[in-house]
Coordinates of C-alpha atoms in Angstrom, one line a residue:
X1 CA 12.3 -34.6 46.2
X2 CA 11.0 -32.8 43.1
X3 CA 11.7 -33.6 39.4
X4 CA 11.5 -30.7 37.3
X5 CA 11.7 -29.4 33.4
X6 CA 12.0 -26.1 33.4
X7 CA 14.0 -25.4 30.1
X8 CA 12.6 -21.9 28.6
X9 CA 14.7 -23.2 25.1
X10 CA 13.1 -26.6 24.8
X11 CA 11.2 -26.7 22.1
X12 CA 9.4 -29.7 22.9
X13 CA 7.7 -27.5 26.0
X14 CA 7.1 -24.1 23.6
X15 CA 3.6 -22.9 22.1
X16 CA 4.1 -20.3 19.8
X17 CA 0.7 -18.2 18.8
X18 CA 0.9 -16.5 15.4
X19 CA -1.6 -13.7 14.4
X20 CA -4.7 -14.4 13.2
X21 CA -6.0 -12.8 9.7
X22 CA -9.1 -12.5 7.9
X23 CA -9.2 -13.1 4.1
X24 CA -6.2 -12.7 1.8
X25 CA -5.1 -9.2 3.9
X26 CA -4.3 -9.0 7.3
X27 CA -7.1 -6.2 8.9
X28 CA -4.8 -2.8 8.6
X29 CA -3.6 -3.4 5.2
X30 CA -3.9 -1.5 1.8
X31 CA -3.3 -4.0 -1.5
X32 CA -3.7 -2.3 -5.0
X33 CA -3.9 -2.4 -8.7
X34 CA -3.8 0.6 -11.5
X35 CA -4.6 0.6 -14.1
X36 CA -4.5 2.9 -17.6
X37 CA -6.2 2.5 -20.7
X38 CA -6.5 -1.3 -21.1
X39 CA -3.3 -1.8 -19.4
X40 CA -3.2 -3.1 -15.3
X41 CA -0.4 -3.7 -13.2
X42 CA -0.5 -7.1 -11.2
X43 CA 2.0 -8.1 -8.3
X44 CA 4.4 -9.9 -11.3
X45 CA 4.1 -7.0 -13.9
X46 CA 4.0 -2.9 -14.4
X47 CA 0.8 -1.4 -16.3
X48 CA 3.1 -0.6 -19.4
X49 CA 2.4 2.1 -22.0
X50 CA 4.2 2.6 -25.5
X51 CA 3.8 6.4 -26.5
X52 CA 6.4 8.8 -28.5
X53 CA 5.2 12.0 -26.3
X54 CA 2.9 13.1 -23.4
X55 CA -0.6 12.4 -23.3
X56 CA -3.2 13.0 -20.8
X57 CA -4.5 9.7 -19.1
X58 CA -7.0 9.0 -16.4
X59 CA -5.4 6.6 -14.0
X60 CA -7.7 4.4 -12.0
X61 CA -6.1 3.1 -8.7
X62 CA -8.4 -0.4 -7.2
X63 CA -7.8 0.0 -3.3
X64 CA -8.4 -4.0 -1.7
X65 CA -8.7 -2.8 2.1
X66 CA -9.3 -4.8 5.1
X67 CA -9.5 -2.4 7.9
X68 CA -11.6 -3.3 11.5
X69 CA -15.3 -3.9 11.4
X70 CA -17.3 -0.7 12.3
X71 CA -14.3 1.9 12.3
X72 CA -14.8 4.8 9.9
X73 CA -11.8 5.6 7.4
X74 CA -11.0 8.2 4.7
X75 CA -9.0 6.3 1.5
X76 CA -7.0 9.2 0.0
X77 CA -4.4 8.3 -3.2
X78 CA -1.2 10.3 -4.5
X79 CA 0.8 9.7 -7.9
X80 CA 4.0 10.0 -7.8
X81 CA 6.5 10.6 -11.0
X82 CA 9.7 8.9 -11.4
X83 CA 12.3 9.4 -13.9
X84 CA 14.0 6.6 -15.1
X85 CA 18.0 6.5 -16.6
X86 CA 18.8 5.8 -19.8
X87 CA 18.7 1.7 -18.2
X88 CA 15.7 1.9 -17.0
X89 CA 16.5 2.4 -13.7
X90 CA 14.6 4.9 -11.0
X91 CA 16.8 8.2 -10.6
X92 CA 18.3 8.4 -6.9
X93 CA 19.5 11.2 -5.2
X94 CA 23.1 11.3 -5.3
X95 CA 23.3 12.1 -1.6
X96 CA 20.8 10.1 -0.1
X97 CA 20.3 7.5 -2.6
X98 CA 16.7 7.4 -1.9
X99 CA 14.3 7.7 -5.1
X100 CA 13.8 11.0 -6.3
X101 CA 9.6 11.6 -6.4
X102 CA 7.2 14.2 -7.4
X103 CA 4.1 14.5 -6.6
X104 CA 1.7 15.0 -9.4
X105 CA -1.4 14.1 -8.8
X106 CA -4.1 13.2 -6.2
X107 CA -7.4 11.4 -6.1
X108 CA -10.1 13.5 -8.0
X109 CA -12.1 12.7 -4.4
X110 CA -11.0 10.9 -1.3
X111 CA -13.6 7.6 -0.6
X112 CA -15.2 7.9 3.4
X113 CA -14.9 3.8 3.8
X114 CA -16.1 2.0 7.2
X115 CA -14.1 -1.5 7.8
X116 CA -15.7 -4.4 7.6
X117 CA -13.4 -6.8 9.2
X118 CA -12.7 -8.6 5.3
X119 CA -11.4 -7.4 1.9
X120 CA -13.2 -4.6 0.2
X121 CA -12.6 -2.6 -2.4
X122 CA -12.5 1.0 -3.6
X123 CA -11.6 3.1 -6.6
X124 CA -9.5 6.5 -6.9
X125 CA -9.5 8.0 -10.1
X126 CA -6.6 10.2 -10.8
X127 CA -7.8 12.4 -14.3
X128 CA -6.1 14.5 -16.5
X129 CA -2.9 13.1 -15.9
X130 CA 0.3 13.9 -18.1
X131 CA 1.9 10.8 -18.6
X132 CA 5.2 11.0 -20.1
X133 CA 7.7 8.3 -21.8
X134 CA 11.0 7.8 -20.0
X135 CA 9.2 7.6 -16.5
X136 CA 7.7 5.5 -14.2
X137 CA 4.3 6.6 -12.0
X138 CA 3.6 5.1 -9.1
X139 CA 0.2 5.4 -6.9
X140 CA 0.6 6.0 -3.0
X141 CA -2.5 5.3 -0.6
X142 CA -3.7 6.4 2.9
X143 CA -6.1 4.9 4.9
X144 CA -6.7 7.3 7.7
X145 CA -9.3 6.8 10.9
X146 CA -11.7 9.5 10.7
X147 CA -12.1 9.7 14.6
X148 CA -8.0 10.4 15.5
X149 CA -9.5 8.5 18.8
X150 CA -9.8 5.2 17.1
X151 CA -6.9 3.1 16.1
X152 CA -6.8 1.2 12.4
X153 CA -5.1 -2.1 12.8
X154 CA -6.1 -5.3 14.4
X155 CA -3.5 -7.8 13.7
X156 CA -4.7 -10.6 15.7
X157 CA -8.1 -10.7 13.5
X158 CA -10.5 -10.4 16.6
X159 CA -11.8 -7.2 15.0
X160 CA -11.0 -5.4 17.7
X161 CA -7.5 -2.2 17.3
X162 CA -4.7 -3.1 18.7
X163 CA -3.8 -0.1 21.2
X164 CA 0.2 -0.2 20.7
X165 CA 2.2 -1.8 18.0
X166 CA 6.3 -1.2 17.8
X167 CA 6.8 1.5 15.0
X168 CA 3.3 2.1 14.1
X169 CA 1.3 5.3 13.5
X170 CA -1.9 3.3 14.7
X171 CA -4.3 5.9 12.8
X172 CA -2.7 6.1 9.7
X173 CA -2.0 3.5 7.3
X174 CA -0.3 3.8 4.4
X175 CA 0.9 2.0 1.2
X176 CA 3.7 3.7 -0.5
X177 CA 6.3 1.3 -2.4
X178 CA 7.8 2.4 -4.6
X179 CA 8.9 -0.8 -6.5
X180 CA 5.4 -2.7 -6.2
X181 CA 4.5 -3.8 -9.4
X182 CA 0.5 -3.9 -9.4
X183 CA 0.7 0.1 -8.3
X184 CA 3.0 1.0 -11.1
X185 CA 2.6 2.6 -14.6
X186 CA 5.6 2.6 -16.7
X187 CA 5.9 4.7 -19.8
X188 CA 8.4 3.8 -22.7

């Protein structure tokens, strides 16, 4: 005679092991700010500028990065242009709906970086910029592993890359919203 509970549903009897991560960004994660003039975009707010006409800017993008301890990395940025509707509103294509996004800039020099298994920082600089009123710009980042061998995230904070993660380029990361806030310039 054997008693048994086997029940793979019963909570009671479940562990469940979340990933561990180190500092406020998981390792294999780009966070930003820009910033223009004295103006800086945060997670709650654009970096907003009030000009009649164009004027050239230099844009400074603050990468936070948390890639694995000892890998090298290359840290490359992109500015996009978005025009915005007479309601403020990113332009979409008609067919796609998707955002419609130009390319106008990229990093005066891309930053060599090697992880360190917490947050760092780096700075692209983006100058000579025409900034224009009625659009929005909005800074794209890469991370990518110098060695196409090595692999850039760890998500389980043992600073050791992951070999396989679902839907993942594993040596290329990249941050390219482009409705987050703190990476955004707006121009009215």
């Amino acid at each position: 005679d054997v008693l048994k509970h086997d029940k793979v549903d019963d909570k009671a009897q479940t562990i469940v092991v979340e990933p561990k991560f180190e500092g406020e960004t998981p390792v294999g994660q780009l966070k930003t700010t820009v910033k223009v003039d004295d103006k800086v975009g945060s997670d709650t707010e654009e970096a907003k500028l009030i000009q009649k006409d164009a004027q050239t800017k230099t844009v400074t993008d603050t990468v936070y990065y948390t890639l694995v301890k000892g890998q090298e990395y290359t840290i490359a940025g992109t500015l996009q242009e978005i025009k915005l509707d007479e309601n403020g509103q990113m332009e979409k294509d008609p067919l796609t709906g998707e955002v419609i996004k130009k390319q106008i800039a990229t990093s005066d020099k891309n930053e060599t970086v090697v992880g360190t298994g917490s947050q760092t920082q780096v700075d692209l600089t983006f100058t000579g910029v025409t900034l224009k009123p009625g659009y929005k710009y909005v800074v794209f980042e890469t991370a990518t592993a110098t060695n196409p061998d090595k692999k850039i995230f760890d998500v389980d904070g043992d600073n050791s890359p992951e070999t396989s993660l679902k839907d993942k380029d594993l040596d290329v990361l990249k941050h390219d919203k482009v409705d987050d806030k703190a990476q955004t310039i707006v121009v009215e």
